[in-house]
Coordinates of C-alpha atoms in Angstrom, one line a residue:
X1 CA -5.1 -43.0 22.0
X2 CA -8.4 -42.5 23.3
X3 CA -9.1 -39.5 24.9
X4 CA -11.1 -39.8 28.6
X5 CA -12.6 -37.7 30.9
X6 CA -9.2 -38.0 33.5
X7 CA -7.4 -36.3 30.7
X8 CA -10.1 -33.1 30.3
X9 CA -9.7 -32.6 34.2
X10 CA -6.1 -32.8 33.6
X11 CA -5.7 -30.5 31.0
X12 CA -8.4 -27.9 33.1
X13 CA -7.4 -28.1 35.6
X14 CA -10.0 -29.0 37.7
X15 CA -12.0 -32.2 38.9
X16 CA -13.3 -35.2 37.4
X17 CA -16.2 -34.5 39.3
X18 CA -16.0 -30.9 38.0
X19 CA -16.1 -31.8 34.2
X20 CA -18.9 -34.7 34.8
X21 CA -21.3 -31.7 36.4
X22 CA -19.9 -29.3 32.9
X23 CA -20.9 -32.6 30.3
X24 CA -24.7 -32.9 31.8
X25 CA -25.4 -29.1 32.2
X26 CA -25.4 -28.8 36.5
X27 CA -26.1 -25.0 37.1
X28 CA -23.8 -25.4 39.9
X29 CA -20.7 -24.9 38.0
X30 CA -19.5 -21.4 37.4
X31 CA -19.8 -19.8 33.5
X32 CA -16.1 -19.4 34.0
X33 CA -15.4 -22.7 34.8
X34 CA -17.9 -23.9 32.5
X35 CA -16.4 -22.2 29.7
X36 CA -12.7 -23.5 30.4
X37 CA -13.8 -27.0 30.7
X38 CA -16.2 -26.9 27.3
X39 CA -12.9 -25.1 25.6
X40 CA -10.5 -28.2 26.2
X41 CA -13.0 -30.7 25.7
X42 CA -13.6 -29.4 22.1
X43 CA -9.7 -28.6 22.1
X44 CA -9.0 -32.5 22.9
X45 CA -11.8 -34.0 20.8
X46 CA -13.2 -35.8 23.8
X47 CA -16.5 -37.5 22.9
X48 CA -18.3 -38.4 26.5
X49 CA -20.3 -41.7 26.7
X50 CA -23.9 -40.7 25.5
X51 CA -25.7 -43.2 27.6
X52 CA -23.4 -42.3 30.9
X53 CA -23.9 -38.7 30.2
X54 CA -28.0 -39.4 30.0
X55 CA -28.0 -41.6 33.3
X56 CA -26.0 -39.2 35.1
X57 CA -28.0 -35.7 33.9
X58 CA -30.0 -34.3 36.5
X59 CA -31.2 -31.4 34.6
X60 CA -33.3 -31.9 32.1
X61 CA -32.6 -28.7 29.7
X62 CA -36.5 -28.2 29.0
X63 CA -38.7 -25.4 30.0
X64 CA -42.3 -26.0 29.5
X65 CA -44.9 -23.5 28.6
X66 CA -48.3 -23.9 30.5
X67 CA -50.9 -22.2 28.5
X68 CA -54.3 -21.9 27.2
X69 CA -54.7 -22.8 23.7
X70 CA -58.3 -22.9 22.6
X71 CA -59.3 -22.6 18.7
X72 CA -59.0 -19.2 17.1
X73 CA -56.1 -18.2 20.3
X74 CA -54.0 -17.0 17.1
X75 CA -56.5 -14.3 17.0
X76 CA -58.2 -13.9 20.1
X77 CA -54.9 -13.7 21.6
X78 CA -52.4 -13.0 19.4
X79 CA -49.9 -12.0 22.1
X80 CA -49.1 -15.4 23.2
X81 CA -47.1 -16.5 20.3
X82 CA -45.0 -13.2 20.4
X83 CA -44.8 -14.3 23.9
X84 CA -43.9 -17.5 23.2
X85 CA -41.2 -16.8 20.7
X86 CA -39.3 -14.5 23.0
X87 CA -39.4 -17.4 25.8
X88 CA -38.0 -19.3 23.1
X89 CA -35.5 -17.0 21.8
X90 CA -34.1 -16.6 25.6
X91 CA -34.3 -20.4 26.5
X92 CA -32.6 -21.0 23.3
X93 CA -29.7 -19.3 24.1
X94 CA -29.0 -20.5 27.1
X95 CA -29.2 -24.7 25.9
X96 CA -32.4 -24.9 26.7
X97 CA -35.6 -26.4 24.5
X98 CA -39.1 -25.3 24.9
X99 CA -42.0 -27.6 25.2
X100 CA -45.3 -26.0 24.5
X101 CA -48.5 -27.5 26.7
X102 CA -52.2 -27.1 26.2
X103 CA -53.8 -27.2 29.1
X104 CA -56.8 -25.0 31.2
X105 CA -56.9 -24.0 35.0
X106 CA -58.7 -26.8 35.5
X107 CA -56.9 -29.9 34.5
X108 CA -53.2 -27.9 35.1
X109 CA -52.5 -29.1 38.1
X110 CA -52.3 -32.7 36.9
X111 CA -50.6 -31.2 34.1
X112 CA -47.7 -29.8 36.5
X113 CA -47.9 -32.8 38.6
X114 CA -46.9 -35.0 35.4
X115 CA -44.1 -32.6 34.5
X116 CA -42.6 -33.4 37.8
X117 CA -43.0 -37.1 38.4
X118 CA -41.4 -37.4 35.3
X119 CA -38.9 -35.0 35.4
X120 CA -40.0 -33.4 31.8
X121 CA -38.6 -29.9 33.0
X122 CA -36.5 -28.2 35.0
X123 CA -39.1 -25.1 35.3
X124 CA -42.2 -24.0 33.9
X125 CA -43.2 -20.9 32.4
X126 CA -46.8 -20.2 33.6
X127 CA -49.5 -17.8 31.7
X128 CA -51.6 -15.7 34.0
X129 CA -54.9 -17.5 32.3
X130 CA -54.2 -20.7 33.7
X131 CA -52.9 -20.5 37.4
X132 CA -55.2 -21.0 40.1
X133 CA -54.6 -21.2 44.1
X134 CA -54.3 -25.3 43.7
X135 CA -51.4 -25.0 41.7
X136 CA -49.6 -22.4 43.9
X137 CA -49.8 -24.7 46.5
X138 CA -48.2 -27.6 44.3
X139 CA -45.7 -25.8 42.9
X140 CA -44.5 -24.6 47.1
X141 CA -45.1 -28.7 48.2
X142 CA -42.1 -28.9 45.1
X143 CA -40.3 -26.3 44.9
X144 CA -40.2 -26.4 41.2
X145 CA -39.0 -23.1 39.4
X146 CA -41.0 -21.1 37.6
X147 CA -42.2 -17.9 36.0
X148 CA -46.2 -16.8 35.5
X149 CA -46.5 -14.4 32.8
X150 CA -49.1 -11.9 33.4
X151 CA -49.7 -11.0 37.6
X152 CA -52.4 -13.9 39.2
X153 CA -55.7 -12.4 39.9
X154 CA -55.3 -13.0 44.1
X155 CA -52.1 -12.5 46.2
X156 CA -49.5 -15.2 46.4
X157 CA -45.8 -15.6 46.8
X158 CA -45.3 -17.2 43.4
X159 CA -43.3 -15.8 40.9
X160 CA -44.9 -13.5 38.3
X161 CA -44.0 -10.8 35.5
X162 CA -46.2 -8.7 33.9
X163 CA -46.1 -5.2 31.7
X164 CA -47.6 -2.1 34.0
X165 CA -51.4 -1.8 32.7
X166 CA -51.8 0.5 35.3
X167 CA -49.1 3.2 33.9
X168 CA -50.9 2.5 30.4
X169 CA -53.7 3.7 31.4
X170 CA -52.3 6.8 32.3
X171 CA -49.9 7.5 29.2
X172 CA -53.6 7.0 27.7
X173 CA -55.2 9.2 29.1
X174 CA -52.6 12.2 29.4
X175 CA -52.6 11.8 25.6
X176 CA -56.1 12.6 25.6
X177 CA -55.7 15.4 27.6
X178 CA -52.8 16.8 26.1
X179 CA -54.7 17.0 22.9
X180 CA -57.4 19.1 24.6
X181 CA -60.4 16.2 25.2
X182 CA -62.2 16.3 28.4
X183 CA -64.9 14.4 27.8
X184 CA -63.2 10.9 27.9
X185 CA -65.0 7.7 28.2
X186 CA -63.7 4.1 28.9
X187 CA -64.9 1.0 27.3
X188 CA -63.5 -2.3 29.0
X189 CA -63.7 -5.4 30.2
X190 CA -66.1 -6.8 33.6
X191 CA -65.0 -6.2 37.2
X192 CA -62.9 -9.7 36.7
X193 CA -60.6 -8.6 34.0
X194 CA -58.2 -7.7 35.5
X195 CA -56.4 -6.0 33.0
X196 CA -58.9 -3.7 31.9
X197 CA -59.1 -2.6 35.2
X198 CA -55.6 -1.8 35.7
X199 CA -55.6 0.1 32.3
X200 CA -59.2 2.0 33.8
X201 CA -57.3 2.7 37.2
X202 CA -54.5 4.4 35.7
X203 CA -56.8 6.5 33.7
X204 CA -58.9 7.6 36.6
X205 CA -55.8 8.2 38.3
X206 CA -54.1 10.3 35.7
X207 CA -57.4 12.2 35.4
X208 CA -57.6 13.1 39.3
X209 CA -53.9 14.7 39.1
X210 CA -55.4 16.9 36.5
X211 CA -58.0 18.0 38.3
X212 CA -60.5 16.3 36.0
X213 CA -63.8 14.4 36.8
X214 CA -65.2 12.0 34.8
X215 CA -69.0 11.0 34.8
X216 CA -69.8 7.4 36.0
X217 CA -71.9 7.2 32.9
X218 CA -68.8 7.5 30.6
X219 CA -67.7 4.1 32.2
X220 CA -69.1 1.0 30.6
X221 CA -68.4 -2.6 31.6
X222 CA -68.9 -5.3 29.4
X223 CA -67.4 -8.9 27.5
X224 CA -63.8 -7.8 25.7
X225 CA -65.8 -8.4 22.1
X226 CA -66.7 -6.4 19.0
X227 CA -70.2 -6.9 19.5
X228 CA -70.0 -5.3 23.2
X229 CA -67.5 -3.2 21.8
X230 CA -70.2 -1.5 19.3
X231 CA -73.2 -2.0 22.2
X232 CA -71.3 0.2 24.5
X233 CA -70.1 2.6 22.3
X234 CA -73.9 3.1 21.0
X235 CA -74.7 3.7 24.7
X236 CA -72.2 6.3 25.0
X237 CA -73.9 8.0 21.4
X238 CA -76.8 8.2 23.1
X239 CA -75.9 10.2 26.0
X240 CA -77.5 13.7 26.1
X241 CA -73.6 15.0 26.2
X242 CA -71.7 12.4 24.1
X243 CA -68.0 12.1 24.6
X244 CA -65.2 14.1 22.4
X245 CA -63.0 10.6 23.1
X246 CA -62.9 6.9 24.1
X247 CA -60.2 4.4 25.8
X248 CA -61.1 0.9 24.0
X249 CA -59.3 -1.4 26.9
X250 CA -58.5 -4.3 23.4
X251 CA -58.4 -4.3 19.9
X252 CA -61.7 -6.2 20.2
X253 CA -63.3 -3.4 21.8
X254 CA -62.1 -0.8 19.6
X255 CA -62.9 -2.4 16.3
X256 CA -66.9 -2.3 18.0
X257 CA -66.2 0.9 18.9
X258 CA -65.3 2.0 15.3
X259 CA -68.2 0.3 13.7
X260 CA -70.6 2.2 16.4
X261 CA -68.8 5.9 15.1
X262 CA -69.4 4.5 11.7
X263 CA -73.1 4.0 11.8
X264 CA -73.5 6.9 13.5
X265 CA -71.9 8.8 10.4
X266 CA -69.0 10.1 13.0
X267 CA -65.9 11.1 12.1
X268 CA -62.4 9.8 13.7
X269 CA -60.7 12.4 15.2
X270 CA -62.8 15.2 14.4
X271 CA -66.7 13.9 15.8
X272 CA -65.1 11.5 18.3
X273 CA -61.1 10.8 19.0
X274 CA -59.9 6.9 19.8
X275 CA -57.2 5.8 21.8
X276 CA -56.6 2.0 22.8
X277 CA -53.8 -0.6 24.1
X278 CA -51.5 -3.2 22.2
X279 CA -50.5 -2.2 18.6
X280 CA -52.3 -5.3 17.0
X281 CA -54.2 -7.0 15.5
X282 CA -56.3 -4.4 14.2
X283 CA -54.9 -0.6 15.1
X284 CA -52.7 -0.7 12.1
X285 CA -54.9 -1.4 9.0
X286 CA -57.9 0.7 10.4
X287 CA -58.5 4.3 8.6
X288 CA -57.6 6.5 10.2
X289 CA -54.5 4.9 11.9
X290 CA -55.3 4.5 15.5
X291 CA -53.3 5.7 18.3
X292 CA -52.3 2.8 20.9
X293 CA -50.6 2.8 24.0
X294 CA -48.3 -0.6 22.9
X295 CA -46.4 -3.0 25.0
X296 CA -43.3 -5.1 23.3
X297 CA -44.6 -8.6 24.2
X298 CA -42.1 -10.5 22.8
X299 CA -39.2 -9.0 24.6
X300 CA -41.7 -9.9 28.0
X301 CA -41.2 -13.3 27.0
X302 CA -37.6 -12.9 26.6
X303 CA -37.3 -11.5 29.9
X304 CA -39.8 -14.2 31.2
X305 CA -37.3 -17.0 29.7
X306 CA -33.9 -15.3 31.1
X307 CA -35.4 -15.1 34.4
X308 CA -37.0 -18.5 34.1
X309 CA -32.7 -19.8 33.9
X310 CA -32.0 -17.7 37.0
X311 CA -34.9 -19.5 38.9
X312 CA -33.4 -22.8 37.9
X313 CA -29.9 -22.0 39.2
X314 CA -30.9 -20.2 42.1
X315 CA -34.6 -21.6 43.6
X316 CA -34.7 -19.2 46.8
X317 CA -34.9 -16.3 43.8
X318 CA -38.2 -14.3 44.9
X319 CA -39.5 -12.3 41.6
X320 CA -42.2 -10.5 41.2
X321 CA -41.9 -7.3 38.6
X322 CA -42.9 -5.0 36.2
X323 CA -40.8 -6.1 33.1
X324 CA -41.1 -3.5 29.5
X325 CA -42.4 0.0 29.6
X326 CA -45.7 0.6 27.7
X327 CA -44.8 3.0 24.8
X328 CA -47.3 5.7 23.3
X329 CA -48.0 5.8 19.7
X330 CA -49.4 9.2 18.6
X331 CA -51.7 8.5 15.3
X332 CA -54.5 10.6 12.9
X333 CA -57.2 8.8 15.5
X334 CA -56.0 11.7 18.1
X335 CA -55.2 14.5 16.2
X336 CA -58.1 16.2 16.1
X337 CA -58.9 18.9 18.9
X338 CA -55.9 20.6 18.8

């Protein structure tokens, strides 16, 4: 006798209507409830109709990734695919699949615009890189759920996660200080980065509660690159009163940095100590190890793709947060002064 969806409602407990929402995934239906219903339909064998089950889905049970994906992003920007794989990992978990799309802030919008029309996803994980005021405003017109990674660089109500680059800055900086350097320089990004100025304005910050100036001169702007990386770090060489350490704001940076010490027959700690942030791709297999203020990316996607779920079964849900703690890793790059 064939088994049919009057007999799963039956059996419980509950609707027809109840068990149909359960079969295509509604987010309306209680885990509870959920969890009863899946139960007896696996108890009773019942096999729903696949092409009923697809007419009557609402939900999609996609998440798609918005991101920049240029050639070389596995190194430039290593990050993303930790941050990817902890989306994934979440979304997984939860039934859902993840579709990965290239795309750049200026063509996005059509991008999230085709997502919708065709009802590809039911939310979109967003990196920092590629939002722009444009799509804000399409994603309110919708009301589609979603989660940027990384805080946008101008104020909005969207939704956003990011790590604290602000309290990274500091943990770097009250290493330094705790070691006994107080001639610190910064090495970082232009006014735009945004992150390298949160990472410079917890330094300055944790050097003021300290009581400690430091000289404008020990503060250099320029592209996040090894070859500005080494340029500013000959600058700072050159200075009539050098600096005892430097904050590299990116791997990039600090492998410039390095090379600059290095031609300058300089010695790491002991001529010149080096801190910097994010614990790849280059901190590890330098000599001497370098000390790094690190941040655990792939659980930031994890907690981007968990709260990405929650969005989808509760739209009004307002989040903006500060998701994983940095974490300080003492190496032989700041052991010196002590």
């Amino acid at each position: 006798m064939k088994i049919t969806i009057k007999d799963v409602a039956k059996a419980a407990d509950t609707s027809i209507s109840t068990v149909s929402k359960v079969i295509n995934g509604s987010y309306t239906i209680s885990d509870k409830t959920a969890d009863r219903v899946k139960k007896v339909i696996e108890d009773l064998g019942y096999k729903p109709n696949a092409r009923a089950q697809t007419l009557a889905r609402k939900a999609t049970k996609h998440a798609a990734f918005l991101t920049q994906l240029p050639k070389n992003a596995a190194f430039e920007n290593p990050h993303m695919f930790e941050i990817i794989s902890g989306a994934q990992h979440a979304l997984a978990k939860k039934g859902f699949t993840l579709q990965l799309i290239e795309c750049n802030p200026q063509n996005v919008c059509d991008m999230a615009k085709d997502i919708i029309e065709r009802k590809r996803a039911d939310g979109l994980l967003l990196h920092a890189s590629v939002v722009n005021k444009e799509l804000t405003l399409m994603i309110k017109k919708y009301e589609l759920p979603h989660i940027i990674i990384g805080m946008p660089n101008f104020s909005t109500s969207l939704c956003w996660i990011d790590n604290n680059n602000q309290l990274s800055g500091e943990m770097a900086a009250n290493h330094l200080m705790d070691q006994g350097y107080t001639r610190i320089a910064y090495i970082g990004g232009r006014e735009e980065d945004r992150i390298s100025k949160n990472r410079l304005m917890g330094c300055m910050e944790a050097f003021k509660e300290e009581g400690l100036e430091i000289s404008q001169e020990y503060l250099m702007e320029g592209n996040p690159t090894v070859e500005d990386g080494f340029l500013m770090t000959r600058k700072l060489l050159n200075l009539i009163t050098r600096p005892d350490a430097i904050i590299c704001a990116n791997n990039y940076l600090l492998f410039g940095c390095i090379n600059a010490l290095k031609e300058a027959s300089l010695r790491i700690p002991e001529d010149v100590a080096i801190i910097t942030f994010d614990d790849y791709p280059f901190t590890q297999i330098m000599s001497p190890m370098i000390s790094t203020v690190s941040i655990d990316v792939y659980d930031m996607g994890k907690q981007a793709g968990d709260m990405l779920v929650k969005k989808i079964k509760n739209p009004k849900l307002q989040i903006q947060t500060f998701t994983t703690l940095p974490e300080l890793l003492i190496r032989d790059s700041t052991l010196g002064n002590k």
